[in-house]
JSON list of C-alpha atoms in Angstrom, two decimals:
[
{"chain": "A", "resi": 72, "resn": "UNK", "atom": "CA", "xyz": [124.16, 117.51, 190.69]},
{"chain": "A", "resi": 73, "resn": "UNK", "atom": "CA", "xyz": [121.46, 118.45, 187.95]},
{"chain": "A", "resi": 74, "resn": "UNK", "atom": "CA", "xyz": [121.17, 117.11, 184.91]},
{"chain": "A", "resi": 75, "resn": "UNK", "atom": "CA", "xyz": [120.51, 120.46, 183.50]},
{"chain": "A", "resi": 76, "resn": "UNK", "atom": "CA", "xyz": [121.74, 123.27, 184.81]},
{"chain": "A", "resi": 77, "resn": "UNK", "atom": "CA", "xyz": [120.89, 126.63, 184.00]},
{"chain": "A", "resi": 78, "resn": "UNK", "atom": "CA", "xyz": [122.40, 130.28, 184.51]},
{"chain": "A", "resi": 79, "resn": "UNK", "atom": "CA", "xyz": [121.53, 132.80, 185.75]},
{"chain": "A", "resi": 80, "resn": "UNK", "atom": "CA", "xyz": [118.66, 132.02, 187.93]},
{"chain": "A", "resi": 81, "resn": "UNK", "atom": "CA", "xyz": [117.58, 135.15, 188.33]},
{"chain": "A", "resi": 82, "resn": "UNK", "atom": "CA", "xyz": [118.11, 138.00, 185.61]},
{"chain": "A", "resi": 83, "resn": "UNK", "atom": "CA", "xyz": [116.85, 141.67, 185.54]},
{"chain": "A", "resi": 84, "resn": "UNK", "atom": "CA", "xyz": [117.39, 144.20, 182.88]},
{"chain": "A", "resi": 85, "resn": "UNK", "atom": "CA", "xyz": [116.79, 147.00, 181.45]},
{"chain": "A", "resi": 86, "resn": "UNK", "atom": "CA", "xyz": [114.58, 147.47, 178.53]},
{"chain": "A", "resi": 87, "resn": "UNK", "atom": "CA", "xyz": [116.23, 146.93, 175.13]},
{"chain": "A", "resi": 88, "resn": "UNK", "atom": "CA", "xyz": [119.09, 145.18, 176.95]},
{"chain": "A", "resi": 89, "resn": "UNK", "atom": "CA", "xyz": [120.55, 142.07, 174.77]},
{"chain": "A", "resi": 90, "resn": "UNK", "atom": "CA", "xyz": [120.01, 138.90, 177.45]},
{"chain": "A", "resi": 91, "resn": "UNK", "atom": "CA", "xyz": [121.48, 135.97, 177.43]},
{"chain": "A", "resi": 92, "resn": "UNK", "atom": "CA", "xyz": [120.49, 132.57, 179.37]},
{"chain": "A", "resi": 93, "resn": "UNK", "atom": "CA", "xyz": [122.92, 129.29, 179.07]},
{"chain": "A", "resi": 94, "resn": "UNK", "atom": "CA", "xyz": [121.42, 125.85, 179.77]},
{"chain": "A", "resi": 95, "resn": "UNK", "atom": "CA", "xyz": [124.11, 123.07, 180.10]},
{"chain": "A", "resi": 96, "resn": "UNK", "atom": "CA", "xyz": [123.18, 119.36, 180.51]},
{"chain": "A", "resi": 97, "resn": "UNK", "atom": "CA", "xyz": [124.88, 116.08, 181.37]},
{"chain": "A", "resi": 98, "resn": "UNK", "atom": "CA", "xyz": [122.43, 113.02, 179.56]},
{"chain": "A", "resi": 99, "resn": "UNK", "atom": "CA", "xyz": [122.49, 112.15, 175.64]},
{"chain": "A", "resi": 100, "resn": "UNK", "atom": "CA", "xyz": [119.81, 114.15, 174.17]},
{"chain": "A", "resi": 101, "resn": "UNK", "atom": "CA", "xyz": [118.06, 114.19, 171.08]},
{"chain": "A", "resi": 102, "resn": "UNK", "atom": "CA", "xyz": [116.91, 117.70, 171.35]},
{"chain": "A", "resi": 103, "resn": "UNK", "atom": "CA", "xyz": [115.95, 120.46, 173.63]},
{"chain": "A", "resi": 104, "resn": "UNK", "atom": "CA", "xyz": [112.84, 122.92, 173.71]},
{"chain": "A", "resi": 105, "resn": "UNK", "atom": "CA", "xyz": [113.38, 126.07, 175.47]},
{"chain": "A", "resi": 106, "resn": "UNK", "atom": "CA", "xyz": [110.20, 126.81, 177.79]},
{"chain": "A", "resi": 107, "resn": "UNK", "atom": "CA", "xyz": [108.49, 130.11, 178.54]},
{"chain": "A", "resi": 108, "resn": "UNK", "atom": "CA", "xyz": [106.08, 130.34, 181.43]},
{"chain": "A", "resi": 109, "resn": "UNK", "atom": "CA", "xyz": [104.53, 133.70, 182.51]},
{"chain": "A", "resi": 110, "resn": "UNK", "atom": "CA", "xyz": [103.57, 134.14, 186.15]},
{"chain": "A", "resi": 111, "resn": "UNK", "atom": "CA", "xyz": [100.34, 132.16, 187.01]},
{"chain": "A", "resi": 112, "resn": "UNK", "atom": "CA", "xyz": [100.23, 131.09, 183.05]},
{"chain": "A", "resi": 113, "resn": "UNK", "atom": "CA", "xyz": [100.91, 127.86, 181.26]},
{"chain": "A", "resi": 114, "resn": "UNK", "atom": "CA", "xyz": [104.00, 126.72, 179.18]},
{"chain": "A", "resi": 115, "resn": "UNK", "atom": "CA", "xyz": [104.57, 127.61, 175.77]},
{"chain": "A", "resi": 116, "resn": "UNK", "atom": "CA", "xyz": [107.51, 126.02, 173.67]},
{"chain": "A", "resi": 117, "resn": "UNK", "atom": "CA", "xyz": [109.33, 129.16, 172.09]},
{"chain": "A", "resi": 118, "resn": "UNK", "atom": "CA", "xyz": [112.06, 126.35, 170.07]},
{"chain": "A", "resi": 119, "resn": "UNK", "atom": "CA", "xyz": [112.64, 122.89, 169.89]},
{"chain": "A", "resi": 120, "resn": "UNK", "atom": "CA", "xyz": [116.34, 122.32, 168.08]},
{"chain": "A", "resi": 121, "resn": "UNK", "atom": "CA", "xyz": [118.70, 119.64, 168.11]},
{"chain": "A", "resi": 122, "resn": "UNK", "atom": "CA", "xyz": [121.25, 121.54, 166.10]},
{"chain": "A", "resi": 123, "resn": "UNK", "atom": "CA", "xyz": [122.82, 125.14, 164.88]},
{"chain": "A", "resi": 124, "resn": "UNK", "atom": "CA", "xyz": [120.50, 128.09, 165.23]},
{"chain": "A", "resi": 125, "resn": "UNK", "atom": "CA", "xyz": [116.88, 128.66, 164.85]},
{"chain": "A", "resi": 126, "resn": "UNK", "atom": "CA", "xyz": [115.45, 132.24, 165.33]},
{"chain": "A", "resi": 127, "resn": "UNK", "atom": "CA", "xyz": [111.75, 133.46, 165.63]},
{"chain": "A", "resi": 128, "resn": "UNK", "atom": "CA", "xyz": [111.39, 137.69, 166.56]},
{"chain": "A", "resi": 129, "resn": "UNK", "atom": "CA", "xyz": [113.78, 138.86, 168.77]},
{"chain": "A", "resi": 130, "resn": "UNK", "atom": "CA", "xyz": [114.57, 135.61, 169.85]},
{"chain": "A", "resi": 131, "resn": "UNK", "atom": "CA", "xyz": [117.85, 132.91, 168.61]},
{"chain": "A", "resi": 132, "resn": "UNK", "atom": "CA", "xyz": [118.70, 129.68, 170.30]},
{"chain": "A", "resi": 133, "resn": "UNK", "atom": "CA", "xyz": [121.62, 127.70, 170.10]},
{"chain": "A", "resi": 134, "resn": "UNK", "atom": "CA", "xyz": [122.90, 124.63, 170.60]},
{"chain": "A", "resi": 135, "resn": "UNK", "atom": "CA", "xyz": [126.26, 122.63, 170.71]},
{"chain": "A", "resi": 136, "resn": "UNK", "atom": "CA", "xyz": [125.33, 118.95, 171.12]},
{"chain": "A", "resi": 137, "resn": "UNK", "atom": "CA", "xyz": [129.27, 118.29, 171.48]},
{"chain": "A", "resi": 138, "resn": "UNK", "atom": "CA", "xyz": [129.80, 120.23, 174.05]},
{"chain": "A", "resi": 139, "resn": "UNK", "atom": "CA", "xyz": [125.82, 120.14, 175.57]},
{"chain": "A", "resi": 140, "resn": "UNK", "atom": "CA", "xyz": [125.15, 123.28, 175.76]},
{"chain": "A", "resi": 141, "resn": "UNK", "atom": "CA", "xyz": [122.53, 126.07, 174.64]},
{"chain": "A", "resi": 142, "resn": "UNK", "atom": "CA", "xyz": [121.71, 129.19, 175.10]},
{"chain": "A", "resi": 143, "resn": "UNK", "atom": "CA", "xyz": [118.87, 131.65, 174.67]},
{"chain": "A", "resi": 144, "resn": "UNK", "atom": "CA", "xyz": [119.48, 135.12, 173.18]},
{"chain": "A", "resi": 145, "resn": "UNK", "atom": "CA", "xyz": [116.90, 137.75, 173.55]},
{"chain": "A", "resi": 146, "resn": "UNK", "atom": "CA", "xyz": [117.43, 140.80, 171.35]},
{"chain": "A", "resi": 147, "resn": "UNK", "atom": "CA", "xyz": [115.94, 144.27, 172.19]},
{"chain": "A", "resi": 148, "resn": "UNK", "atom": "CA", "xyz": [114.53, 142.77, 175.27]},
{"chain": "A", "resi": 149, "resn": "UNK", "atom": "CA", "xyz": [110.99, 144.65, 176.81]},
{"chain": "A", "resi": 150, "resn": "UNK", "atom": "CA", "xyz": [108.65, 144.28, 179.66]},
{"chain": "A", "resi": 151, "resn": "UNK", "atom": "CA", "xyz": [106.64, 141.69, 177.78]},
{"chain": "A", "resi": 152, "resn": "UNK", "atom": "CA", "xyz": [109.79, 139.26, 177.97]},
{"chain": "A", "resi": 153, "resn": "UNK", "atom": "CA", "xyz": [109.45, 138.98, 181.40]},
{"chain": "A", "resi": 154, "resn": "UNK", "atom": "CA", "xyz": [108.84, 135.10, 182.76]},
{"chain": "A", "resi": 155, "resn": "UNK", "atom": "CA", "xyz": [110.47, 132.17, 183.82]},
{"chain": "A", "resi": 156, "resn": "UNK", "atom": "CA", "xyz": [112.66, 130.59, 180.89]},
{"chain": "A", "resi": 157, "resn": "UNK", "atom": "CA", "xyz": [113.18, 126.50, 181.24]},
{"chain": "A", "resi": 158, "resn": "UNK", "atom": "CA", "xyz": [115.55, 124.45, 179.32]},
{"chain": "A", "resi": 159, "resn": "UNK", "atom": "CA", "xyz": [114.42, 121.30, 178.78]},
{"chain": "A", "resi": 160, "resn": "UNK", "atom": "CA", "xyz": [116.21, 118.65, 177.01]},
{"chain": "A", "resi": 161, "resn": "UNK", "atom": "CA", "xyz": [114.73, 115.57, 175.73]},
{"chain": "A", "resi": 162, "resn": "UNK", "atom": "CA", "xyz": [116.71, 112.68, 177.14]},
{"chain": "A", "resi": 163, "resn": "UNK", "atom": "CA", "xyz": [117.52, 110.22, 174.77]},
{"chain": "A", "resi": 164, "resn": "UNK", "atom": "CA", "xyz": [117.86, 107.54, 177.13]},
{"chain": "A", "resi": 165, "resn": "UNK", "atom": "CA", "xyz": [114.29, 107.27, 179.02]},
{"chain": "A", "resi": 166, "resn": "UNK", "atom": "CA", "xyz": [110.99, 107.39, 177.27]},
{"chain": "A", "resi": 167, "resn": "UNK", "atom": "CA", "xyz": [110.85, 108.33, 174.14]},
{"chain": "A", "resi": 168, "resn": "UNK", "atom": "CA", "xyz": [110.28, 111.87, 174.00]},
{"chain": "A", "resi": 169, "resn": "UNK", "atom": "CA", "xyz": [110.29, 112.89, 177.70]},
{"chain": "A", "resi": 170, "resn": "UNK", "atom": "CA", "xyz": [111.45, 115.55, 179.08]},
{"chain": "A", "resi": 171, "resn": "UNK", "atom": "CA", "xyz": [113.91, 116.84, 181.75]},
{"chain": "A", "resi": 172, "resn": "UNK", "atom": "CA", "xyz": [113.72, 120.32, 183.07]},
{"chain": "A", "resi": 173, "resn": "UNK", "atom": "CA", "xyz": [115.99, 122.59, 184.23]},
{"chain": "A", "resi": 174, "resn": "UNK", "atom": "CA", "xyz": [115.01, 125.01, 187.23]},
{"chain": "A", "resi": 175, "resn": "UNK", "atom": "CA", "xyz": [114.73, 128.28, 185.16]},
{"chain": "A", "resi": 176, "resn": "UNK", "atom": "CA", "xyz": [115.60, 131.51, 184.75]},
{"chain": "A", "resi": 177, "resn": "UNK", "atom": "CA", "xyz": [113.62, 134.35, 186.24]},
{"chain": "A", "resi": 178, "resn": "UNK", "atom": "CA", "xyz": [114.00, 137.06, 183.84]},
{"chain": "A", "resi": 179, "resn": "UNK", "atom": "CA", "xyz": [112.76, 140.73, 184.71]},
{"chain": "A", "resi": 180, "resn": "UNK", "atom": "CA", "xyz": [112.89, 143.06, 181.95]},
{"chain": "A", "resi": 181, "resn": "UNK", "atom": "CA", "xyz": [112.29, 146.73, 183.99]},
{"chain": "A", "resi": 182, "resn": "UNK", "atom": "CA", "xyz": [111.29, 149.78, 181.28]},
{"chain": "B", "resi": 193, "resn": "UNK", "atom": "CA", "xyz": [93.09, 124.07, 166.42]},
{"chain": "B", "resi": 194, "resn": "UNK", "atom": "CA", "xyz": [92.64, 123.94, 170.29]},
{"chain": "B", "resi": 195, "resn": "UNK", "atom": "CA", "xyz": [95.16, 123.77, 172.33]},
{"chain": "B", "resi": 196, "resn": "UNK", "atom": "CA", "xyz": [96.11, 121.29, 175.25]},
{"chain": "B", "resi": 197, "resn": "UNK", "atom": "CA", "xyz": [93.47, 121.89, 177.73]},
{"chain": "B", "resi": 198, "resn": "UNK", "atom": "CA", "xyz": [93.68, 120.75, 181.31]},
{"chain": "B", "resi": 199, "resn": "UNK", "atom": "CA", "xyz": [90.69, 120.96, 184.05]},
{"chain": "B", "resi": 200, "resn": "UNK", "atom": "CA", "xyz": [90.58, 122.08, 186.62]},
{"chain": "B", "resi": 201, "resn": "UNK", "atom": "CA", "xyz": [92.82, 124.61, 186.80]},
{"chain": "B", "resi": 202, "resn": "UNK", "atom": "CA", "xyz": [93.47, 125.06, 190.75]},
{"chain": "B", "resi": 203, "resn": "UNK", "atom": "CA", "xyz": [92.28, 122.44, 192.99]},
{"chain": "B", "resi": 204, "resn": "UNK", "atom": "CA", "xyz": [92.14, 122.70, 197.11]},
{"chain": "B", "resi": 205, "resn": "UNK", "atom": "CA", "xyz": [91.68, 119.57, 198.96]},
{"chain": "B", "resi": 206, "resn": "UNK", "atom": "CA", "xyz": [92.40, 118.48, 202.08]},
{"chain": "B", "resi": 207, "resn": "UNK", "atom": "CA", "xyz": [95.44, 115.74, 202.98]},
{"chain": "B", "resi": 208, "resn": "UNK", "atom": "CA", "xyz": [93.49, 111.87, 202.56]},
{"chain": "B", "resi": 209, "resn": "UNK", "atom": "CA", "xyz": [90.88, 113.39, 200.28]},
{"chain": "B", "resi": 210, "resn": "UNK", "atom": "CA", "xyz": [90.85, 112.18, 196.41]},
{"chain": "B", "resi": 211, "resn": "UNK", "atom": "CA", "xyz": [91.59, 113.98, 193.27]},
{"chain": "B", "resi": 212, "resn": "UNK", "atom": "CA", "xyz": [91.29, 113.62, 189.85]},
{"chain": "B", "resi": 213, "resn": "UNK", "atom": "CA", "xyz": [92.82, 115.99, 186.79]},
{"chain": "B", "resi": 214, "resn": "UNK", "atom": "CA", "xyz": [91.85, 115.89, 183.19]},
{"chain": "B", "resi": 215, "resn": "UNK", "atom": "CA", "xyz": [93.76, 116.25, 180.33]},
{"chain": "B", "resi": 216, "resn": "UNK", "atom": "CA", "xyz": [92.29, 116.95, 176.63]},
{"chain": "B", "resi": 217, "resn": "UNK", "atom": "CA", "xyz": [95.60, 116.86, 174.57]},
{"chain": "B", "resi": 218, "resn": "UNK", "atom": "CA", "xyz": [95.53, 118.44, 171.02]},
{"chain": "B", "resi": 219, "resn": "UNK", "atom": "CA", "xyz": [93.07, 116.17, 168.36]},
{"chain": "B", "resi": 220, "resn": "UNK", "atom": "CA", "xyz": [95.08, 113.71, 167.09]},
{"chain": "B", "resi": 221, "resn": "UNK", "atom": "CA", "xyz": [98.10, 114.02, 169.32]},
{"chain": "B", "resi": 222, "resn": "UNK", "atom": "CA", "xyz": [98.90, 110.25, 169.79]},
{"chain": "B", "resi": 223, "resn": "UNK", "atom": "CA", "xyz": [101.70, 111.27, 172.90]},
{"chain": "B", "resi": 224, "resn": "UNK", "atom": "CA", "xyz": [100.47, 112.52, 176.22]},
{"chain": "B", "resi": 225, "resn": "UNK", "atom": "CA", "xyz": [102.96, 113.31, 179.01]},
{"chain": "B", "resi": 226, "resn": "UNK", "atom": "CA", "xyz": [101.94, 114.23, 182.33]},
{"chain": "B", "resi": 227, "resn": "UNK", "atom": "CA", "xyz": [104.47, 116.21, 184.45]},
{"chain": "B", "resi": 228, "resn": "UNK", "atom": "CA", "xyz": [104.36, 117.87, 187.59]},
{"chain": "B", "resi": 229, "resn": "UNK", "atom": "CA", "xyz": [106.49, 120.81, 189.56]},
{"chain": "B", "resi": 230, "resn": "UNK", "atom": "CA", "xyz": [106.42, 120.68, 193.16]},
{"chain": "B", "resi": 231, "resn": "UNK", "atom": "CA", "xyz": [107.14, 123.75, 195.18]},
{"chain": "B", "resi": 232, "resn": "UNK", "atom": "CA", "xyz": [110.99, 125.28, 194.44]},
{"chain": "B", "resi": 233, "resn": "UNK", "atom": "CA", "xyz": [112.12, 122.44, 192.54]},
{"chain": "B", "resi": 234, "resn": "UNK", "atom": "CA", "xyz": [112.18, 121.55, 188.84]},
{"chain": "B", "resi": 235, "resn": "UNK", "atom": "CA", "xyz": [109.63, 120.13, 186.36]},
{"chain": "B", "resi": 236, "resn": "UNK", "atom": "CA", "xyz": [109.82, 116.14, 186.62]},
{"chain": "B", "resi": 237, "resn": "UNK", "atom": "CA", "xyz": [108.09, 113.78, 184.33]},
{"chain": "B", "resi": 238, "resn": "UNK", "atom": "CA", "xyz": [105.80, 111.27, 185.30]},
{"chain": "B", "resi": 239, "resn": "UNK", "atom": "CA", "xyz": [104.61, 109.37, 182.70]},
{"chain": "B", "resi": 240, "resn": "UNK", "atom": "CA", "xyz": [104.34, 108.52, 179.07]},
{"chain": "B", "resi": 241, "resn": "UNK", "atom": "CA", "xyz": [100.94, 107.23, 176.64]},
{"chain": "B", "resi": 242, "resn": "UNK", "atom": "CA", "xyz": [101.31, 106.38, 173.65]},
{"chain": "B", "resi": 243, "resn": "UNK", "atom": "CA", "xyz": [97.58, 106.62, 172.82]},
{"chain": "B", "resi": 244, "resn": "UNK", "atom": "CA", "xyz": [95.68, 104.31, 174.97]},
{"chain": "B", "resi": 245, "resn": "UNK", "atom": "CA", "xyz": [98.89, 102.69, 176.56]},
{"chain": "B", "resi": 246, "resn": "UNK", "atom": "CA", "xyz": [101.91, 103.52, 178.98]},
{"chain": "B", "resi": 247, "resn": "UNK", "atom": "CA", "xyz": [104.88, 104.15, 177.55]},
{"chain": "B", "resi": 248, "resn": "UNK", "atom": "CA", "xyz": [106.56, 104.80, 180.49]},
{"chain": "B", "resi": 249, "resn": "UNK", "atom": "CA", "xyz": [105.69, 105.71, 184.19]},
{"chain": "B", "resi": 250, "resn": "UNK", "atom": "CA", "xyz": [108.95, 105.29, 185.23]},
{"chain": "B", "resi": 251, "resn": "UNK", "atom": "CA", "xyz": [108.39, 108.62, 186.82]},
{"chain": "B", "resi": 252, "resn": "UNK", "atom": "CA", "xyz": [105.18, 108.36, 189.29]},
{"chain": "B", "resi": 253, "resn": "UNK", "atom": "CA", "xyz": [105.91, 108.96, 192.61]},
{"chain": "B", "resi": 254, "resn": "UNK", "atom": "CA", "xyz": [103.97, 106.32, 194.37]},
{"chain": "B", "resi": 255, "resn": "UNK", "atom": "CA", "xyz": [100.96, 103.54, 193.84]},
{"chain": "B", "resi": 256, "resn": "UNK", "atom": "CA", "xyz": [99.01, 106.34, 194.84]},
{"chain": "B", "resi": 257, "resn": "UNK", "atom": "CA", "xyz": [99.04, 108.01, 191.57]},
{"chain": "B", "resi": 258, "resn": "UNK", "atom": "CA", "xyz": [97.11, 106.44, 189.05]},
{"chain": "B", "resi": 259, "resn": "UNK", "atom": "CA", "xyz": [96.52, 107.42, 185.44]},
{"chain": "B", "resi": 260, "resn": "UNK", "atom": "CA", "xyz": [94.27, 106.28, 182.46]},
{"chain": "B", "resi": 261, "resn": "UNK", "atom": "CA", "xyz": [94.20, 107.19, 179.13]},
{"chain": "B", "resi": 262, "resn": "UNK", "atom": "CA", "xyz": [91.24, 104.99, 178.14]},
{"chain": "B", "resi": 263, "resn": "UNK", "atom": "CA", "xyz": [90.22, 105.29, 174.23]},
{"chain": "B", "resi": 264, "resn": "UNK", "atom": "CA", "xyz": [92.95, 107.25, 173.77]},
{"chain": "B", "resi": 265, "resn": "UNK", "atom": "CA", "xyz": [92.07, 110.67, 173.84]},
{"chain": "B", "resi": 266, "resn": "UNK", "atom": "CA", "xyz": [91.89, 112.53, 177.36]},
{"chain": "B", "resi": 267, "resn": "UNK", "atom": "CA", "xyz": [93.63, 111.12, 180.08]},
{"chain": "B", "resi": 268, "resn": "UNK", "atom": "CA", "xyz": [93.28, 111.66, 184.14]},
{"chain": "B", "resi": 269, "resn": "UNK", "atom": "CA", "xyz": [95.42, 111.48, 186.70]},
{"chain": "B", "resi": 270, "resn": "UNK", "atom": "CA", "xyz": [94.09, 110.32, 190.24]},
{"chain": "B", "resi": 271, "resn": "UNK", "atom": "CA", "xyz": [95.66, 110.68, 193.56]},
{"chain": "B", "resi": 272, "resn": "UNK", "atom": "CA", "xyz": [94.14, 108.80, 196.05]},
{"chain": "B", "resi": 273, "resn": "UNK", "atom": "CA", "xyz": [94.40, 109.76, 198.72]},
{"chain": "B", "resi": 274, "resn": "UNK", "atom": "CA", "xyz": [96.28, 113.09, 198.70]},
{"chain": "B", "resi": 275, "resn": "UNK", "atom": "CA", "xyz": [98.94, 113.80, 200.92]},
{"chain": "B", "resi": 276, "resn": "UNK", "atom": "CA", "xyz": [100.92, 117.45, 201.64]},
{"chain": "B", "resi": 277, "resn": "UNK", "atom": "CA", "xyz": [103.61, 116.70, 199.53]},
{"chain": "B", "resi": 278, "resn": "UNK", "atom": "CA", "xyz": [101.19, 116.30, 196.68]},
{"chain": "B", "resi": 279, "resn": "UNK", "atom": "CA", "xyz": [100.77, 120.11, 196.01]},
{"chain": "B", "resi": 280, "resn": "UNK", "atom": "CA", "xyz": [102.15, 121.59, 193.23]},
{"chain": "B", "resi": 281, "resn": "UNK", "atom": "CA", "xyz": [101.16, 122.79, 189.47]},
{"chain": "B", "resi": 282, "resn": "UNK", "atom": "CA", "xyz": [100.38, 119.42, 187.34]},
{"chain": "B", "resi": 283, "resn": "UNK", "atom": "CA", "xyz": [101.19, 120.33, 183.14]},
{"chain": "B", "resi": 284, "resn": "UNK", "atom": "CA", "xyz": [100.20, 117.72, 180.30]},
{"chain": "B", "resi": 285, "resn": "UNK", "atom": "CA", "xyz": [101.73, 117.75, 177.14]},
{"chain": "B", "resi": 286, "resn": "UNK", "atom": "CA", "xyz": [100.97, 116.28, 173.56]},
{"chain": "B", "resi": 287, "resn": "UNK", "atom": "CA", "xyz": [102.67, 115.49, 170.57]},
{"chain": "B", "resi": 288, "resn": "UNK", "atom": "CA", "xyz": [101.39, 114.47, 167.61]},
{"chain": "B", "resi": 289, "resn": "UNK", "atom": "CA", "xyz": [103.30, 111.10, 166.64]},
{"chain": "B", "resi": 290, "resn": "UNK", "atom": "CA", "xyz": [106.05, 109.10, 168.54]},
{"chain": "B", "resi": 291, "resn": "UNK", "atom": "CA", "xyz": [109.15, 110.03, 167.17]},
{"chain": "B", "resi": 292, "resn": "UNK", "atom": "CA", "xyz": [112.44, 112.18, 168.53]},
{"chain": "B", "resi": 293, "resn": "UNK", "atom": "CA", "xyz": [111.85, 115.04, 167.44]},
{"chain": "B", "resi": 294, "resn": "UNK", "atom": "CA", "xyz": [108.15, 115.94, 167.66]},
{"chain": "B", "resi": 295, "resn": "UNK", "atom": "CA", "xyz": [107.70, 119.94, 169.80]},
{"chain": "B", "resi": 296, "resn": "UNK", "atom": "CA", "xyz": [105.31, 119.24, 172.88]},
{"chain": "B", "resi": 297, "resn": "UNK", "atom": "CA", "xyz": [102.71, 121.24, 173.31]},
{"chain": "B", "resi": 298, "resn": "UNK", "atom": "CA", "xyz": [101.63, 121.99, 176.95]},
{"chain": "B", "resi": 299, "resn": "UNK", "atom": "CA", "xyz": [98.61, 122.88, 179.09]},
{"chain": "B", "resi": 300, "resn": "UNK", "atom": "CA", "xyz": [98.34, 125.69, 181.37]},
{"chain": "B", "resi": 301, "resn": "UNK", "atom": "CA", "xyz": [98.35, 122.99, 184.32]},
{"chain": "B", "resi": 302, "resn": "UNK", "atom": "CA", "xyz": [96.71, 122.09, 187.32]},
{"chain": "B", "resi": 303, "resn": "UNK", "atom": "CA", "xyz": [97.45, 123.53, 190.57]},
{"chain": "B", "resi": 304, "resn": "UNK", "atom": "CA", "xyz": [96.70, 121.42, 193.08]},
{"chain": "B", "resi": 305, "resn": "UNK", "atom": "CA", "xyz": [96.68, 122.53, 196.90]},
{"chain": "B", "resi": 306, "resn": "UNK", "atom": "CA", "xyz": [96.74, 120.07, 199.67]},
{"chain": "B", "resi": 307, "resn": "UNK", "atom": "CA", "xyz": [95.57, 121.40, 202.93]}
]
């Protein structure tokens, strides 16, 4: 089994559709970035959080550190939102500050 | 400010031939992580500086990985020699002090392509 597990792997919608994308993990963490990579690009860190709620755009991310779990929201969703989304925690146990990655989430956001 | 910057950006070689990838993390950035994706499977992490030092490496495949970080700026990562199940995309990440809870800021990566 995963360490982190994410859902759905694959999700398409329709434009202005609300998404949602859950990431749930096993290890102690100290925090969790949620990933986006576009096809053929690099990585860019939308949040880092190790608690509550942080929000930037159209975008929120949560986390429950009790229950290890976040999730990415994605308000008013449009074309431009389509990528793969990673969770990636950062364990608490190995290195300090490495990461572990879930698989992703393919999102396709049709107009 | 520059961002992490990571050369080159695709690289075919053929299996027993020897590669090296360069990573220029942000100025300043005193954490550099190398991690790598190989084909259908998830982002792993391979190792850890600390500036000029290891950290941890707990996560390279094999002794024929090797990377340097010398002066503590860019670092490289060497595979000699290359094998098939080398291929895959190759990110870097910085951060700017050690600490928990410090965002990482990653390259585009390396795709490397072993014929």
């Amino acid at each position: 089994k995963n360490e982190v597990e994410q859902s759905p792997q694959n999700l398409t919608a329709q434009e202005g559709e609300f998404i949602t994308i859950n990431c749930s993990y096993s290890v102690g963490i100290s925090a969790l970035h949620w990933l986006q990579q576009h096809p053929g690009g690099g990585i860019v860190s939308l949040f880092m959080l190790s608690s509550g709620k942080k929000k930037h755009g159209r975008l929120i991310a949560t986390i429950n550190i009790q229950e290890k779990h976040s999730s990415l929201h994605i308000t008013a969703s449009h074309p431009r939102d389509s990528a793969v989304y990673i969770c990636a925690p950062r364990n608490y146990g190995g290195s300090q500050g490495n990461l572990i990655f879930g698989k992703g989430t393919k999102l396709s956001v049709k107009p | 400010e520059a961002g992490v910057t990571q050369f080159p950006s695709h690289s075919v070689i053929e299996k027993g031939q020897t590669v090296t990838l360069r990573c220029d993390p942000i100025s300043g950035h005193d954490n550099l992580y190398w991690y790598r994706r190989v084909m259908g499977k998830e982002i792993k992490f391979l190792l850890h500086f600390v500036k000029e030092s290891k950290q941890d490496e707990s996560g390279m495949p094999n002794n024929r990985f090797l990377a340097e970080r010398t002066g503590g700026t860019y670092s490289t990562l060497k595979v000699q020699p290359a094998e098939l199940e080398d291929s895959g995309v190759y990110f870097c990440a910085s951060s700017p002090r050690t600490g928990l809870n410090q965002p990482q800021h990653f390259g585009d990566g390396t795709r490397l392509s072993i014929l």
